C-alpha positions as a printed NumPy array, in Angstrom:
array([[  0.064,   0.117,   0.241],
       [  2.625,   2.443,   0.856],
       [  4.268,   1.739,  -2.716],
       [  1.204,   2.702,  -4.412],
       [  1.406,   5.981,  -2.339],
       [  4.698,   6.757,  -3.185],
       [  4.06 ,   6.008,  -7.074],
       [  1.37 ,   9.016,  -6.573],
       [  4.505,  11.65 ,  -6.428],
       [  4.923,  11.838,  -2.263],
       [  2.089,  14.318,  -2.075],
       [ -0.328,  12.388,  -0.222],
       [ -3.144,  13.515,   1.623],
       [ -3.387,  12.496,   5.184],
       [ -6.74 ,  10.782,   4.583],
       [ -5.204,   8.482,   2.184],
       [ -2.458,   7.693,   4.562],
       [ -4.74 ,   6.484,   7.261],
       [ -6.44 ,   4.343,   4.887],
       [ -3.291,   2.517,   3.981],
       [ -2.463,   1.963,   7.342],
       [ -5.686,   0.66 ,   8.595],
       [ -5.463,  -1.585,   5.151],
       [ -2.133,  -2.791,   6.658],
       [ -3.566,  -3.453,   9.852],
       [ -6.984,  -5.24 ,   8.611],
       [ -7.701,  -8.465,  10.344],
       [ -7.39 , -11.732,   8.283],
       [-10.917, -12.651,   6.464],
       [-11.911, -16.23 ,   5.704],
       [-13.579, -17.265,   2.129],
       [-17.   , -15.406,   3.716],
       [-15.235, -12.277,   4.343],
       [-15.6  , -12.95 ,   8.117],
       [-12.61 , -12.096,  10.356],
       [-10.758, -15.205,  11.601],
       [-10.093, -15.363,  15.339],
       [ -7.236, -17.026,  16.988],
       [ -9.259, -20.083,  17.853],
       [ -9.907, -21.147,  14.071],
       [ -6.18 , -21.789,  13.839],
       [ -5.087, -25.352,  13.748],
       [ -2.329, -26.173,  16.169],
       [ -0.338, -29.621,  16.846],
       [ -1.882, -29.814,  20.584],
       [ -5.44 , -30.134,  19.292],
       [ -4.985, -34.172,  19.046],
       [ -5.889, -33.995,  22.68 ],
       [ -9.528, -33.017,  21.511],
       [-10.049, -36.218,  19.284],
       [-12.756, -38.585,  21.053],
       [-12.423, -42.311,  21.685],
       [-14.034, -43.343,  18.822],
       [-11.124, -41.582,  16.261],
       [ -8.193, -43.367,  18.304],
       [-10.132, -46.809,  17.975],
       [-10.35 , -46.424,  14.17 ],
       [ -6.978, -45.48 ,  14.061],
       [ -5.471, -48.288,  16.033],
       [ -8.157, -50.819,  13.9  ],
       [ -6.36 , -49.216,  10.651],
       [ -2.775, -49.69 ,  11.917],
       [ -3.54 , -53.206,  12.925],
       [ -5.411, -54.176,   9.735],
       [ -3.061, -52.662,   7.24 ],
       [ -0.02 , -53.993,   9.293],
       [ -1.857, -57.365,   8.913],
       [ -2.911, -57.485,   5.519],
       [ -0.206, -55.753,   3.604],
       [  2.842, -57.809,   4.693],
       [  0.879, -60.863,   3.746],
       [  0.109, -59.464,   0.432],
       [  3.213, -59.191,  -0.096],
       [  4.138, -63.06 ,   0.154],
       [  1.048, -64.383,  -0.795],
       [  1.413, -64.601,  -4.36 ],
       [  4.458, -66.113,  -4.326],
       [  3.129, -68.839,  -1.954],
       [  0.001, -69.087,  -4.094],
       [  2.47 , -69.682,  -6.935],
       [  4.734, -72.385,  -5.364],
       [  1.653, -74.305,  -3.679],
       [ -0.774, -74.021,  -6.479],
       [  0.074, -72.86 ,  -9.992],
       [  3.918, -73.617, -10.423],
       [  4.868, -76.426,  -8.196],
       [  8.422, -78.307,  -8.444],
       [  9.125, -80.454, -11.386],
       [  8.545, -84.292, -10.718],
       [ 10.943, -86.082,  -9.071],
       [ 10.442, -89.135, -10.744],
       [ 11.475, -87.856, -13.938],
       [ 14.638, -86.946, -16.055],
       [ 15.542, -85.429, -19.378],
       [ 17.018, -87.655, -22.088],
       [ 20.022, -84.952, -22.004],
       [ 20.628, -83.792, -18.463],
       [ 23.367, -81.604, -19.18 ],
       [ 21.957, -79.796, -22.504],
       [ 19.384, -77.193, -22.663],
       [ 15.491, -78.276, -22.906],
       [ 13.86 , -75.554, -25.272],
       [ 15.345, -72.387, -27.352],
       [ 17.499, -71.913, -30.127],
       [ 20.556, -73.374, -28.508],
       [ 18.475, -76.683, -28.403],
       [ 18.727, -77.695, -32.063],
       [ 16.621, -80.736, -31.441],
       [ 14.441, -81.88 , -28.749],
       [ 15.179, -83.077, -25.119],
       [ 12.126, -84.756, -23.755],
       [ 11.371, -85.544, -19.907],
       [ 11.215, -89.611, -19.248],
       [  9.691, -91.362, -16.617],
       [ 12.732, -92.935, -14.267],
       [ 10.659, -96.33 , -14.069],
       [  9.346, -97.197, -17.721],
       [ 11.691, -94.993, -19.867],
       [  8.499, -93.39 , -21.535],
       [  7.448, -89.748, -21.653],
       [  7.149, -88.368, -18.476],
       [  3.482, -86.834, -17.691],
       [  3.976, -83.323, -16.223],
       [  0.498, -81.584, -14.411],
       [ -0.039, -78.406, -15.903],
       [  0.67 , -76.861, -12.325],
       [  4.117, -78.382, -12.462],
       [  7.218, -76.597, -13.672],
       [  9.34 , -78.436, -16.6  ],
       [ 12.306, -80.169, -16.075],
       [ 15.393, -78.274, -15.812],
       [ 19.02 , -79.658, -17.044],
       [ 21.077, -81.164, -14.318],
       [ 24.036, -78.975, -15.152],
       [ 25.007, -76.18 , -17.885],
       [ 28.227, -75.075, -19.361],
       [ 27.745, -72.661, -21.956],
       [ 29.859, -69.523, -23.005],
       [ 29.082, -66.692, -25.648],
       [ 30.523, -68.45 , -28.391],
       [ 27.936, -70.798, -28.772],
       [ 25.637, -68.882, -30.369],
       [ 25.95 , -65.582, -32.941],
       [ 22.719, -63.692, -30.398],
       [ 25.056, -64.182, -27.311],
       [ 25.336, -60.355, -27.271],
       [ 21.799, -60.349, -25.679],
       [ 22.799, -62.328, -22.768],
       [ 23.349, -60.288, -19.596],
       [ 26.72 , -62.811, -19.045],
       [ 29.233, -64.102, -21.23 ],
       [ 29.548, -67.612, -19.524],
       [ 27.208, -69.741, -18.17 ],
       [ 28.687, -72.515, -16.127],
       [ 26.579, -74.46 , -13.463],
       [ 27.795, -78.03 , -12.372],
       [ 24.268, -78.458, -10.397],
       [ 22.002, -76.114, -11.882],
       [ 19.096, -75.204,  -9.733],
       [ 15.897, -73.047,  -9.935],
       [ 17.593, -70.4  ,  -8.027],
       [ 20.068, -70.095, -10.717],
       [ 17.639, -69.488, -13.684],
       [ 16.777, -66.059, -14.044],
       [ 13.991, -65.687, -16.201],
       [ 14.934, -62.089, -16.992],
       [ 18.018, -63.216, -18.723],
       [ 17.109, -63.704, -22.518],
       [ 19.778, -66.658, -22.268],
       [ 17.198, -68.671, -20.287],
       [ 14.209, -67.377, -21.325],
       [ 14.82 , -67.765, -25.243],
       [ 17.911, -69.754, -25.698],
       [ 18.021, -72.495, -23.229],
       [ 15.26 , -72.889, -20.979],
       [ 12.428, -71.39 , -22.66 ],
       [  9.592, -73.991, -21.765],
       [ 10.377, -73.147, -18.229],
       [ 10.732, -69.463, -18.283],
       [  7.063, -69.473, -20.296],
       [  5.486, -71.413, -18.136],
       [  6.684, -69.681, -15.081],
       [  5.367, -66.624, -16.549],
       [  2.075, -67.806, -17.398],
       [  1.541, -69.205, -13.802],
       [  2.799, -65.634, -12.44 ],
       [  0.177, -63.829, -14.306],
       [ -2.761, -66.368, -12.919],
       [ -1.599, -65.926,  -9.231],
       [ -1.575, -62.363, -10.056],
       [ -5.004, -62.532, -11.335],
       [ -6.281, -64.345,  -8.034],
       [ -4.407, -61.908,  -5.675],
       [ -6.263, -59.029,  -7.649],
       [ -9.619, -60.303,  -6.29 ],
       [ -9.489, -58.906,  -2.693],
       [ -8.28 , -55.686,  -4.45 ],
       [-11.454, -55.462,  -6.741],
       [-13.631, -56.102,  -4.092],
       [-12.442, -53.432,  -1.567],
       [-12.473, -50.904,  -4.814],
       [-16.349, -52.238,  -5.606],
       [-17.627, -52.137,  -1.998],
       [-15.807, -49.362,  -0.553],
       [-17.937, -46.469,  -1.802],
       [-21.597, -48.179,  -1.04 ],
       [-20.418, -49.371,   2.169],
       [-18.754, -45.94 ,   3.193],
       [-22.168, -44.109,   1.987],
       [-24.184, -46.53 ,   4.431],
       [-21.749, -45.94 ,   7.453],
       [-22.151, -42.103,   6.59 ],
       [-26.262, -42.553,   6.562],
       [-26.696, -44.65 ,   9.458],
       [-23.876, -43.099,  11.635],
       [-25.302, -39.518,  10.713],
       [-21.67 , -38.584,   9.724],
       [-22.508, -37.437,   6.133]])
């Protein structure tokens, strides 16, 4: 306000100066042009005014989310291993245990055979395909090795933990059947785990409106 007065050349009437000073000292007003009192300010100590119902709901939220969220973080993996991607049958073996099962590094076939009969092994849709018992492959084995994450894959005793299906060597070159089935099973488990969230998203609005109406909190 004083800057506005200075721009008018310095010859300001006393009434205008008084109005400018009063404008600077005017009380803060809310959106309805009503003066705000000190009691309207939010203070950190206001939490002491919350009732017992607020604290019970807060504790309930902490307990529910503290139990549900950690479970959901591991439930998909449990569901995958228990229902959709079980371990490969132990009563079967590969025709060539030290060769890749499928992919462009396997020119022929490497079927799974039964230990007892020697016939083709029946693998359940919920079971993982067999993996080679050992792998010893370097980048010189293929012209497409530039896409691989490593230059050499030497595993005298290959396990499921060694197979990283985000590596092109495993999902394209050597064990594409294993990685393809793992991806499909993971997607199925993810769809099942999305059901609770879908139920929550659909039921929360009507339940919230019901609580507001019955509890007269709308």
